[in-house]
Amino acid sequence: MDYPEICREAFALVDDIGNGAFNNEFSERGTLATTVEVAMPVLAIFRQLNPDDPSSIADAQSRLLKIALGEQGVFSRYPALAAFALGESIVVQ
């Protein structure tokens, strides 16, 4: 997996949530709730991630997986981020 692509998708997810991309007539929660439940935790994970430290990567993947499992509709739009959350290894270039 390409680390820069994973980061691009993580920040795109946050930006999309901020722009209301996941608000629709079928969703009970708005941008603020999605920001608190998804965007802020994803940002925190990437703020702490050290791509050169295997334990940091494992921790990030574990935390992202918990979010991704509950937010499959959101993560499905970001395939590299979803694959990373599922445990695929990253390549730092």
Coordinates of N, CA, C and O in Angstrom, one line a residue:
M1 N 0.8 -1.2 0.0 CA 0.0 0.0 0.0 C 0.9 1.2 0.0 O 1.9 1.3 0.7
D2 N 0.4 2.2 -0.7 CA 1.1 3.5 -0.8 C 0.7 4.4 0.3 O -0.4 4.9 0.4
Y3 N 1.7 4.7 1.2 CA 1.4 5.5 2.4 C 0.9 6.9 2.0 O -0.1 7.3 2.6
P4 N 1.4 7.6 1.0 CA 0.9 8.9 0.7 C -0.6 8.8 0.2 O -1.4 9.7 0.5
E5 N -0.9 7.7 -0.5 CA -2.3 7.6 -0.9 C -3.3 7.3 0.3 O -4.4 7.9 0.3
I6 N -2.8 6.6 1.2 CA -3.6 6.3 2.4 C -3.9 7.7 3.1 O -5.0 8.0 3.6
C7 N -2.8 8.5 3.3 CA -2.9 9.8 3.9 C -3.9 10.7 3.1 O -4.7 11.4 3.7
R8 N -3.7 10.7 1.8 CA -4.6 11.5 1.0 C -6.1 11.1 1.2 O -7.0 12.0 1.4
E9 N -6.3 9.9 1.2 CA -7.7 9.4 1.4 C -8.2 9.7 2.9 O -9.4 10.1 3.0
A10 N -7.4 9.6 3.9 CA -7.8 9.9 5.2 C -8.2 11.4 5.3 O -9.2 11.7 5.9
F11 N -7.4 12.3 4.7 CA -7.7 13.7 4.8 C -8.9 14.0 3.8 O -9.7 15.0 4.1
A12 N -9.1 13.3 2.8 CA -10.2 13.5 1.9 C -11.5 13.1 2.6 O -12.5 13.8 2.5
L13 N -11.4 12.0 3.4 CA -12.6 11.6 4.2 C -13.0 12.7 5.2 O -14.1 13.1 5.3
V14 N -12.0 13.3 5.9 CA -12.3 14.3 6.8 C -12.9 15.5 6.1 O -13.9 16.1 6.5
D15 N -12.3 15.9 5.0 CA -12.8 17.0 4.2 C -14.2 16.8 3.7 O -15.1 17.7 3.8
D16 N -14.4 15.6 3.2 CA -15.8 15.2 2.7 C -16.8 15.3 3.8 O -17.9 15.8 3.6
I17 N -16.5 14.8 5.0 CA -17.4 14.8 6.1 C -17.7 16.3 6.4 O -18.9 16.7 6.6
G18 N -16.7 17.1 6.5 CA -16.9 18.5 6.8 C -17.7 19.2 5.8 O -18.4 20.2 6.1
N19 N -17.7 18.8 4.5 CA -18.6 19.3 3.5 C -19.9 18.7 3.4 O -20.7 19.0 2.5
G20 N -20.3 17.8 4.3 CA -21.6 17.2 4.4 C -21.8 16.1 3.4 O -23.0 15.8 3.1
A21 N -20.8 15.5 2.9 CA -20.9 14.5 1.8 C -21.7 13.3 2.3 O -22.3 12.5 1.5
F22 N -21.8 13.0 3.6 CA -22.4 11.8 4.1 C -23.8 12.1 4.7 O -24.4 11.3 5.4
N23 N -24.3 13.3 4.5 CA -25.6 13.7 5.0 C -26.6 13.4 3.8 O -26.4 13.8 2.7
N24 N -27.6 12.6 4.1 CA -28.6 12.4 3.1 C -29.9 12.1 3.8 O -30.0 12.1 5.1
E25 N -31.0 11.9 3.1 CA -32.3 11.7 3.7 C -32.4 10.4 4.5 O -33.3 10.2 5.2
F26 N -31.4 9.5 4.3 CA -31.5 8.2 5.0 C -30.6 8.2 6.3 O -30.7 7.3 7.1
S27 N -29.9 9.3 6.5 CA -29.0 9.4 7.6 C -29.7 10.2 8.8 O -30.2 11.2 8.5
E28 N -29.6 9.6 9.9 CA -30.2 10.3 11.1 C -29.2 11.3 11.7 O -29.6 12.2 12.5
R29 N -27.9 11.2 11.4 CA -27.0 12.1 12.0 C -26.5 13.1 11.0 O -26.4 12.9 9.8
G30 N -26.1 14.3 11.5 CA -25.6 15.3 10.6 C -24.1 15.4 10.6 O -23.4 14.5 11.1
T31 N -23.6 16.4 10.0 CA -22.1 16.6 9.9 C -21.4 16.6 11.2 O -20.3 16.0 11.4
L32 N -22.0 17.3 12.2 CA -21.3 17.4 13.5 C -21.1 16.0 14.1 O -20.0 15.7 14.6
A33 N -22.2 15.2 14.1 CA -22.1 13.8 14.7 C -21.1 13.0 13.9 O -20.3 12.3 14.5
T34 N -21.1 13.1 12.6 CA -20.1 12.3 11.8 C -18.7 12.8 12.0 O -17.8 12.0 12.1
T35 N -18.6 14.1 12.2 CA -17.2 14.6 12.5 C -16.7 14.1 13.8 O -15.6 13.6 13.9
V36 N -17.5 14.1 14.9 CA -17.1 13.6 16.2 C -16.9 12.1 16.2 O -15.9 11.6 16.8
E37 N -17.7 11.3 15.5 CA -17.6 9.9 15.5 C -16.6 9.3 14.5 O -16.1 8.2 14.7
V38 N -16.3 10.0 13.4 CA -15.5 9.4 12.4 C -14.3 10.3 12.1 O -13.1 9.9 12.2
A39 N -14.5 11.6 11.7 CA -13.4 12.4 11.3 C -12.4 12.7 12.4 O -11.2 12.6 12.1
M40 N -12.8 13.1 13.6 CA -11.9 13.4 14.6 C -11.1 12.2 15.0 O -9.8 12.3 15.2
P41 N -11.7 11.0 15.2 CA -10.8 9.8 15.5 C -9.8 9.5 14.4 O -8.7 9.1 14.7
V42 N -10.2 9.6 13.2 CA -9.3 9.3 12.1 C -8.1 10.3 12.1 O -7.0 9.9 11.9
L43 N -8.4 11.6 12.3 CA -7.3 12.6 12.4 C -6.4 12.3 13.6 O -5.2 12.3 13.4
A44 N -7.0 11.9 14.7 CA -6.1 11.5 15.9 C -5.2 10.3 15.6 O -4.0 10.3 16.0
I45 N -5.8 9.4 14.9 CA -5.0 8.2 14.5 C -3.8 8.6 13.6 O -2.7 8.2 13.9
F46 N -4.0 9.4 12.6 CA -3.0 9.8 11.7 C -2.0 10.8 12.4 O -0.8 10.8 12.0
R47 N -2.4 11.5 13.3 CA -1.5 12.4 14.1 C -0.5 11.6 14.9 O 0.6 12.0 15.0
Q48 N -0.9 10.5 15.4 CA -0.1 9.6 16.2 C 0.7 8.6 15.4 O 1.6 8.0 15.9
L49 N 0.3 8.3 14.2 CA 0.9 7.3 13.4 C 2.4 7.6 13.0 O 2.7 8.6 12.5
N50 N 3.3 6.6 13.3 CA 4.6 6.7 12.9 C 4.8 5.6 11.9 O 4.9 4.4 12.2
P51 N 4.9 5.9 10.6 CA 4.9 4.8 9.5 C 6.2 4.0 9.6 O 6.3 2.9 8.9
D52 N 7.2 4.4 10.3 CA 8.4 3.6 10.5 C 8.4 2.7 11.7 O 9.4 1.9 11.9
D53 N 7.4 2.7 12.5 CA 7.3 1.9 13.7 C 6.2 0.9 13.5 O 5.0 1.2 13.5
P54 N 6.5 -0.4 13.5 CA 5.5 -1.4 13.3 C 4.4 -1.5 14.3 O 3.3 -1.7 14.0
S55 N 4.8 -1.2 15.6 CA 3.7 -1.2 16.6 C 2.8 0.0 16.5 O 1.6 -0.1 16.7
S56 N 3.3 1.1 16.0 CA 2.4 2.3 15.7 C 1.5 2.0 14.5 O 0.3 2.3 14.6
I57 N 2.0 1.3 13.5 CA 1.1 0.9 12.4 C 0.1 -0.1 12.9 O -1.1 0.1 12.5
A58 N 0.4 -1.1 13.6 CA -0.5 -2.0 14.1 C -1.6 -1.4 15.0 O -2.8 -1.7 14.9
D59 N -1.2 -0.4 15.8 CA -2.2 0.3 16.7 C -3.1 1.1 15.8 O -4.3 1.1 16.0
A60 N -2.6 1.8 14.8 CA -3.4 2.6 13.9 C -4.4 1.7 13.1 O -5.6 2.1 13.0
Q61 N -3.9 0.6 12.6 CA -4.8 -0.3 11.9 C -5.9 -0.8 12.8 O -7.1 -0.9 12.4
S62 N -5.6 -1.2 14.0 CA -6.6 -1.7 15.0 C -7.7 -0.6 15.3 O -8.9 -0.9 15.2
R63 N -7.2 0.6 15.5 CA -8.2 1.6 15.8 C -9.0 2.0 14.6 O -10.2 2.3 14.7
L64 N -8.4 2.0 13.4 CA -9.1 2.3 12.2 C -10.1 1.2 11.9 O -11.2 1.5 11.4
L65 N -9.8 0.0 12.1 CA -10.7 -1.1 11.8 C -12.0 -1.0 12.6 O -13.0 -1.2 12.1
K66 N -11.8 -0.6 13.9 CA -13.0 -0.4 14.7 C -14.0 0.6 14.1 O -15.2 0.5 14.1
I67 N -13.4 1.7 13.6 CA -14.2 2.8 13.0 C -14.8 2.3 11.7 O -16.0 2.5 11.4
A68 N -13.9 1.7 10.9 CA -14.4 1.2 9.6 C -15.5 0.2 9.6 O -16.4 0.2 8.8
L69 N -15.4 -0.7 10.6 CA -16.5 -1.7 10.7 C -17.8 -1.1 11.0 O -18.9 -1.6 10.5
G70 N -17.8 0.0 11.8 CA -19.1 0.7 12.1 C -19.5 1.7 11.1 O -20.6 2.2 11.1
E71 N -18.6 2.0 10.2 CA -18.8 3.1 9.2 C -18.5 2.6 7.8 O -17.8 3.3 7.0
Q72 N -19.0 1.4 7.4 CA -18.6 0.8 6.1 C -19.0 1.7 5.0 O -18.4 1.8 4.0
G73 N -20.2 2.4 5.1 CA -20.6 3.3 4.0 C -19.7 4.4 3.8 O -19.5 4.8 2.6
V74 N -19.1 4.9 4.8 CA -18.1 6.0 4.7 C -16.8 5.5 4.1 O -16.3 6.0 3.1
F75 N -16.3 4.4 4.7 CA -15.0 3.9 4.3 C -15.0 3.3 2.9 O -13.9 3.2 2.3
S76 N -16.1 2.9 2.4 CA -16.2 2.3 1.1 C -15.8 3.2 0.0 O -15.4 2.8 -1.1
R77 N -15.8 4.5 0.3 CA -15.4 5.5 -0.7 C -13.9 5.7 -0.8 O -13.4 6.5 -1.6
Y78 N -13.2 5.1 0.1 CA -11.8 5.4 0.3 C -11.1 4.0 0.3 O -10.7 3.5 1.4
P79 N -10.8 3.4 -0.8 CA -10.3 2.0 -0.8 C -9.0 1.8 -0.2 O -8.7 0.8 0.4
A80 N -8.0 2.7 -0.4 CA -6.7 2.6 0.2 C -6.8 2.6 1.7 O -6.2 1.9 2.5
L81 N -7.6 3.6 2.2 CA -7.8 3.7 3.7 C -8.4 2.5 4.3 O -8.0 2.0 5.3
A82 N -9.5 2.0 3.6 CA -10.2 0.8 4.0 C -9.2 -0.4 4.0 O -9.2 -1.2 5.0
A83 N -8.4 -0.5 3.0 CA -7.5 -1.7 2.9 C -6.5 -1.6 4.1 O -6.1 -2.6 4.7
F84 N -6.0 -0.4 4.3 CA -5.1 -0.2 5.5 C -5.7 -0.6 6.8 O -5.1 -1.3 7.6
A85 N -7.0 -0.2 7.0 CA -7.7 -0.5 8.2 C -7.9 -2.0 8.3 O -7.9 -2.6 9.4
L86 N -8.0 -2.7 7.2 CA -8.1 -4.2 7.2 C -6.8 -4.9 7.4 O -6.8 -6.2 7.4
G87 N -5.7 -4.2 7.5 CA -4.5 -4.8 7.8 C -3.4 -4.9 6.7 O -2.4 -5.6 6.9
E88 N -3.7 -4.4 5.6 CA -2.7 -4.4 4.5 C -1.5 -3.6 4.9 O -1.6 -2.5 5.5
S89 N -0.3 -4.0 4.5 CA 0.9 -3.3 4.9 C 1.1 -2.1 4.1 O 0.6 -2.0 3.0
I90 N 1.8 -1.1 4.6 CA 2.1 0.1 3.9 C 3.5 0.2 3.4 O 4.4 -0.5 4.0
V91 N 3.8 0.9 2.4 CA 5.1 1.2 1.9 C 5.4 2.7 1.9 O 4.6 3.5 1.3
V92 N 6.4 3.1 2.7 CA 6.7 4.5 2.8 C 7.8 4.7 1.8 O 8.8 4.1 1.8
Q93 N 7.6 5.7 0.9 CA 8.5 5.9 -0.2 C 9.3 7.2 0.1 O 8.8 8.1 0.7

